[in-house]
């Protein structure tokens, strides 16, 4: 494990200015953004500049059986980078160069520490976007979001991170360097390594270079907001829109608790007696098709007893999105702390899921505001709590257990975009079964025989 | 008597600390994190350290911990980006106060802060330094000085590129009348000068009085006013800050005008935002502090929102870019008004920087205590200013003016640094000339 010799070698490899050893510095690498999970202070933090240094670190870690925890900006919501067994945190905050933007091949090649919104501003000069847009995109790194396979507001139309990764360079836990994929749109050589490494949560390899797929930025968009007196009407609107073959870029829902809290906090003019609201944005390259899609949405909203308002100016569009962006801040003001989950169900089950969450909220007497990406069934039930209240904490844990139980019973999944990490490890076999767990263990064992890479995450150690 | 606040009892910090969700949104806007790229540089990391102190995981006088807690500009950018409304300013000042109490202030700070408490002594000290400044600082050009070899021994911050405005031998408050009266005054206001205007930028003070008189405002400049307390507050010396605040409030009570006007983001922020925090629970002063808080205005807000403002008509053919002082924008929420004023001056074209509200790296004394990081922050600012190709960079805070002036010279730009009131006064004056 980590002793003075280990630290000296780290300093030789990375240079003393890229190694943190003081306790106070180490404490700040003991957590990520996940509430209510264990934290641990690492033995050392290193900032790599190149792949050779990472190889040398792996060789050192294997000799001493020291766990390695890769880390981006630490915005993860499932405990991914938390150094549970002390060890080395390898932070990519300083390995943040955009290596190349190839506008003709629609690709960008980046180092893992590049911040997602920095990548987007860099490619915007070419009229392109990198669509995965997690809520934390102003801080989160590309590498971290690739490891966690994160999603975002545009998921319904544009998918999640795995749909935009064309190739990678990875240092395997054995120290070997492995590159796969490239700039070709079609590439069916060998196993589909994107599916293996994207979302592997730092357990199978250390990502050192990423080739991202870019798409042309949509030229036209229309945004609207719709209010419903009955949650069922809002739910049916979501289903009907997709059934009419309109795929909005964004289709967000907010429940009554959230609407009231947002209005109370941001005063954006939301009707506080509405049971649910939908925020819809359609976009595309042709004005006519965007207009048609917007018209279609409006028709469906009306058929389902909703009242809609279309943004006529950029300012009105902004005010619609202000309401959405205010959801979490507004809820966060109500109680000292919030727990934001990402239970996800097939979109036809949205209404039932919302009803179930509301019942759970009553049953355990916990205030829960739910908002989220209705179009892709990805909901964010947000539990408002006081961490100093022990009795409440117990009820919170039971409520969360039940939320996931219900989501799975609807054919849903434990995580729409946050990953499993340590936070949801105990539920994993409920979704993928014993054989699923065994398969994961075999993959982990094959690639990381010494179990040094982010151990005890994603793959349960015990049954 | 003072109630238990975050400055008196570290335990009271708990309810502030638990609001932090560790989401990391603060990282995208923190100037220090932008340079150092490590977790302890940013609010989230410092909040985690606060929690570790309360959980007895680390001692409050741990050497690295102390360094990290003081490695912050207190620019409050993080507070604007925070979804949970964490009151980071209280947290960081509370932690610093606790450290200062436990470890005691370093000798040099003790002497300086002691001087601040005694305005007459402080004034004498400044004037003495003004006469002797030639020993430490050599003349560069009119009113600007650079360190001599002697001062350079004190650290790399004082290299030959380090430029300071000359300290006036006569302070601003020595040269003005306490009451500048006008006929048919539409308002009476106290001018809170702040130390920088008093000793470094008397012309900003003169221009302010000129502009106010032009707009028929009676100005009272109390000669015995004290430092606002911000410099000692950020170093954790809350007791001195409280003493200064009370003395200033006593003066405001005695003069009793309708308004207090500031030309310095930091002074304005101290008076308007920090006094109620540091005097919380003080039965004698809490209410008074709140009363005066409502009367404090930055000059730009005062001109545009409080009085009937007569826009100047003299043409100034200038390209101007505006730098948002952190305390002015993030504490006092003043950023539209100065821009509005600039646009009202005939001939001025306002060109925005890419990041006009990015901190300049001054942070009171941060640029002296953390020269490496501060210089990198300053360099980004200088480059941002340069790409606007403006003739003038204008701002609402004398501390920023000093830092901007130095950075612009250091990174080779001929752009002038002025306060918004300087440009207003110039325009009025050129209008007068045209009319002669």
Coordinates of N, CA and C in Angstrom, one line a residue, chain B residues 53-133:
Chain B
X53 N -12.9 19.5 9.8 CA -12.6 20.1 11.1 C -13.6 19.8 12.2
X54 N -14.9 20.0 11.8 CA -16.0 19.7 12.7 C -16.0 18.2 13.1
X55 N -15.7 17.3 12.2 CA -15.7 15.9 12.5 C -14.4 15.4 13.1
X56 N -13.5 16.4 13.5 CA -12.2 16.1 14.2 C -11.3 15.2 13.3
X57 N -11.4 15.3 12.0 CA -10.6 14.6 11.1 C -9.3 15.3 10.9
X58 N -9.3 16.6 11.1 CA -8.0 17.4 10.9 C -8.0 18.6 11.9
X59 N -6.9 19.0 12.4 CA -6.8 20.1 13.3 C -6.9 21.4 12.6
X60 N -7.5 22.3 13.3 CA -7.7 23.6 12.6 C -6.4 24.4 12.4
X61 N -5.4 24.0 13.1 CA -4.1 24.7 12.9 C -3.1 23.9 12.0
X62 N -3.6 22.8 11.4 CA -2.8 22.1 10.4 C -2.3 23.1 9.4
X63 N -1.0 23.0 9.2 CA -0.3 24.0 8.4 C -0.9 24.1 6.9
X64 N -1.1 23.0 6.3 CA -1.6 23.0 4.9 C -3.0 23.5 4.9
X65 N -3.8 23.0 5.9 CA -5.2 23.4 6.0 C -5.3 25.0 6.0
X66 N -4.5 25.6 6.9 CA -4.5 27.0 7.0 C -4.2 27.7 5.7
X67 N -3.2 27.2 5.0 CA -2.8 27.7 3.7 C -4.0 27.6 2.7
X68 N -4.6 26.5 2.7 CA -5.7 26.2 1.8 C -6.9 27.2 2.1
X69 N -7.2 27.3 3.3 CA -8.4 28.2 3.7 C -8.1 29.6 3.3
X70 N -6.8 30.0 3.3 CA -6.5 31.4 2.9 C -6.3 31.5 1.4
X71 N -6.3 30.4 0.7 CA -6.1 30.5 -0.7 C -7.5 30.7 -1.5
X72 N -8.0 31.9 -1.3 CA -9.3 32.1 -1.9 C -9.5 33.7 -2.0
X73 N -9.9 34.1 -3.1 CA -10.1 35.6 -3.3 C -11.3 36.1 -2.7
X74 N -12.2 35.3 -2.2 CA -13.5 35.7 -1.7 C -14.2 36.6 -2.7
X75 N -14.1 36.2 -4.0 CA -14.8 36.9 -5.0 C -16.2 36.6 -5.1
X76 N -16.6 35.5 -4.5 CA -18.1 35.1 -4.4 C -18.6 34.6 -5.8
X77 N -17.8 34.4 -6.8 CA -18.3 33.9 -8.0 C -19.1 32.6 -7.8
X78 N -18.5 31.7 -6.9 CA -19.1 30.4 -6.6 C -20.5 30.6 -6.1
X79 N -20.8 31.6 -5.3 CA -22.1 31.8 -4.7 C -23.2 32.0 -5.8
X80 N -22.8 32.7 -6.9 CA -23.7 32.9 -8.0 C -24.0 31.6 -8.7
X81 N -23.1 30.7 -8.7 CA -23.2 29.5 -9.5 C -23.9 28.4 -8.6
X82 N -24.0 28.6 -7.3 CA -24.4 27.5 -6.4 C -25.9 27.3 -6.5
X83 N -26.3 26.1 -6.8 CA -27.8 25.8 -6.9 C -28.4 25.7 -5.5
X84 N -27.7 25.4 -4.4 CA -28.3 25.3 -3.1 C -28.2 26.5 -2.3
X85 N -27.7 27.6 -2.8 CA -27.6 28.8 -2.0 C -26.7 28.7 -0.8
X86 N -25.6 28.0 -0.9 CA -24.7 27.9 0.2 C -24.1 29.3 0.4
X87 N -24.1 29.6 1.7 CA -23.5 31.0 2.1 C -22.0 30.9 2.3
X88 N -21.3 30.7 1.2 CA -19.9 30.4 1.3 C -19.1 31.5 1.9
X89 N -19.6 32.8 1.7 CA -18.8 33.9 2.3 C -18.8 33.8 3.8
X90 N -19.9 33.4 4.4 CA -19.9 33.2 5.9 C -19.0 32.0 6.3
X91 N -19.0 31.0 5.5 CA -18.2 29.8 5.8 C -16.7 30.2 5.8
X92 N -16.3 30.8 4.7 CA -14.8 31.0 4.6 C -14.4 32.1 5.6
X93 N -15.2 33.1 5.8 CA -14.8 34.1 6.8 C -14.9 33.5 8.2
X94 N -15.8 32.6 8.4 CA -16.0 32.0 9.7 C -14.7 31.1 10.0
X95 N -14.3 30.3 9.0 CA -13.2 29.5 9.2 C -11.9 30.3 9.4
X96 N -11.8 31.4 8.7 CA -10.6 32.2 8.8 C -10.6 32.9 10.2
X97 N -11.8 33.3 10.7 CA -11.8 33.9 12.0 C -11.4 32.9 13.1
X98 N -11.9 31.7 12.9 CA -11.5 30.6 13.9 C -10.0 30.4 13.9
X99 N -9.5 30.3 12.7 CA -8.0 30.1 12.6 C -7.3 31.2 13.2
X100 N -7.7 32.5 12.9 CA -7.0 33.6 13.4 C -7.1 33.7 15.0
X101 N -8.2 33.2 15.5 CA -8.4 33.2 17.0 C -7.5 32.2 17.6
X102 N -7.4 31.0 17.0 CA -6.6 29.9 17.5 C -5.1 30.2 17.4
X103 N -4.7 30.6 16.2 CA -3.3 30.7 16.0 C -2.8 32.1 16.3
X104 N -3.7 33.1 16.4 CA -3.3 34.5 16.5 C -2.8 35.0 15.1
X105 N -2.9 36.3 15.0 CA -2.5 36.9 13.7 C -1.0 37.0 13.6
X106 N -0.5 36.8 12.4 CA 1.0 37.0 12.2 C 1.3 38.5 12.6
X107 N 2.6 38.7 13.0 CA 3.0 39.9 13.6 C 2.6 41.1 12.6
X108 N 3.0 40.9 11.3 CA 2.8 42.0 10.4 C 1.3 42.4 10.3
X109 N 0.5 41.4 10.2 CA -1.0 41.7 10.1 C -1.4 42.4 11.4
X110 N -0.9 42.0 12.6 CA -1.3 42.6 13.8 C -1.0 44.1 13.8
X111 N 0.2 44.4 13.4 CA 0.6 45.8 13.4 C -0.3 46.6 12.4
X112 N -0.5 46.0 11.2 CA -1.3 46.8 10.2 C -2.7 46.9 10.6
X113 N -3.3 45.8 11.1 CA -4.7 45.9 11.5 C -4.9 46.8 12.7
X114 N -3.9 46.8 13.6 CA -4.0 47.7 14.7 C -4.0 49.2 14.3
X115 N -3.2 49.4 13.3 CA -3.2 50.8 12.7 C -4.5 51.2 12.1
X116 N -5.1 50.3 11.4 CA -6.4 50.6 10.8 C -7.5 51.0 11.8
X117 N -7.4 50.4 13.0 CA -8.3 50.7 14.1 C -8.2 52.2 14.5
X118 N -7.0 52.7 14.3 CA -6.8 54.1 14.8 C -6.6 55.0 13.5
X119 N -7.6 55.6 13.0 CA -7.5 56.3 11.7 C -6.5 57.4 11.7
X120 N -6.3 58.1 12.9 CA -5.3 59.1 12.9 C -3.9 58.6 12.7
X121 N -3.7 57.5 13.5 CA -2.3 56.9 13.4 C -2.1 56.3 12.0
X122 N -3.2 55.7 11.4 CA -3.1 55.1 10.1 C -2.8 56.2 9.1
X123 N -3.5 57.3 9.2 CA -3.3 58.4 8.3 C -1.8 58.9 8.4
X124 N -1.3 59.1 9.6 CA 0.1 59.5 9.8 C 1.0 58.5 9.2
X125 N 0.7 57.2 9.3 CA 1.5 56.2 8.8 C 1.6 56.2 7.3
X126 N 0.4 56.4 6.7 CA 0.4 56.5 5.2 C 1.2 57.7 4.7
X127 N 1.0 58.8 5.4 CA 1.7 60.0 5.0 C 3.2 59.9 5.1
X128 N 3.6 59.2 6.2 CA 5.0 59.0 6.5 C 5.5 58.1 5.3
X129 N 4.8 57.1 5.0 CA 5.2 56.2 3.9 C 5.3 57.0 2.6
X130 N 4.3 57.9 2.4 CA 4.3 58.7 1.2 C 5.6 59.5 1.1
X131 N 6.1 60.1 2.2 CA 7.4 60.8 2.1 C 8.5 59.9 1.9
X132 N 8.4 58.7 2.4 CA 9.6 57.8 2.3 C 9.5 56.8 1.2
X133 N 8.4 56.9 0.4 CA 8.2 55.9 -0.6 C 9.4 55.7 -1.6

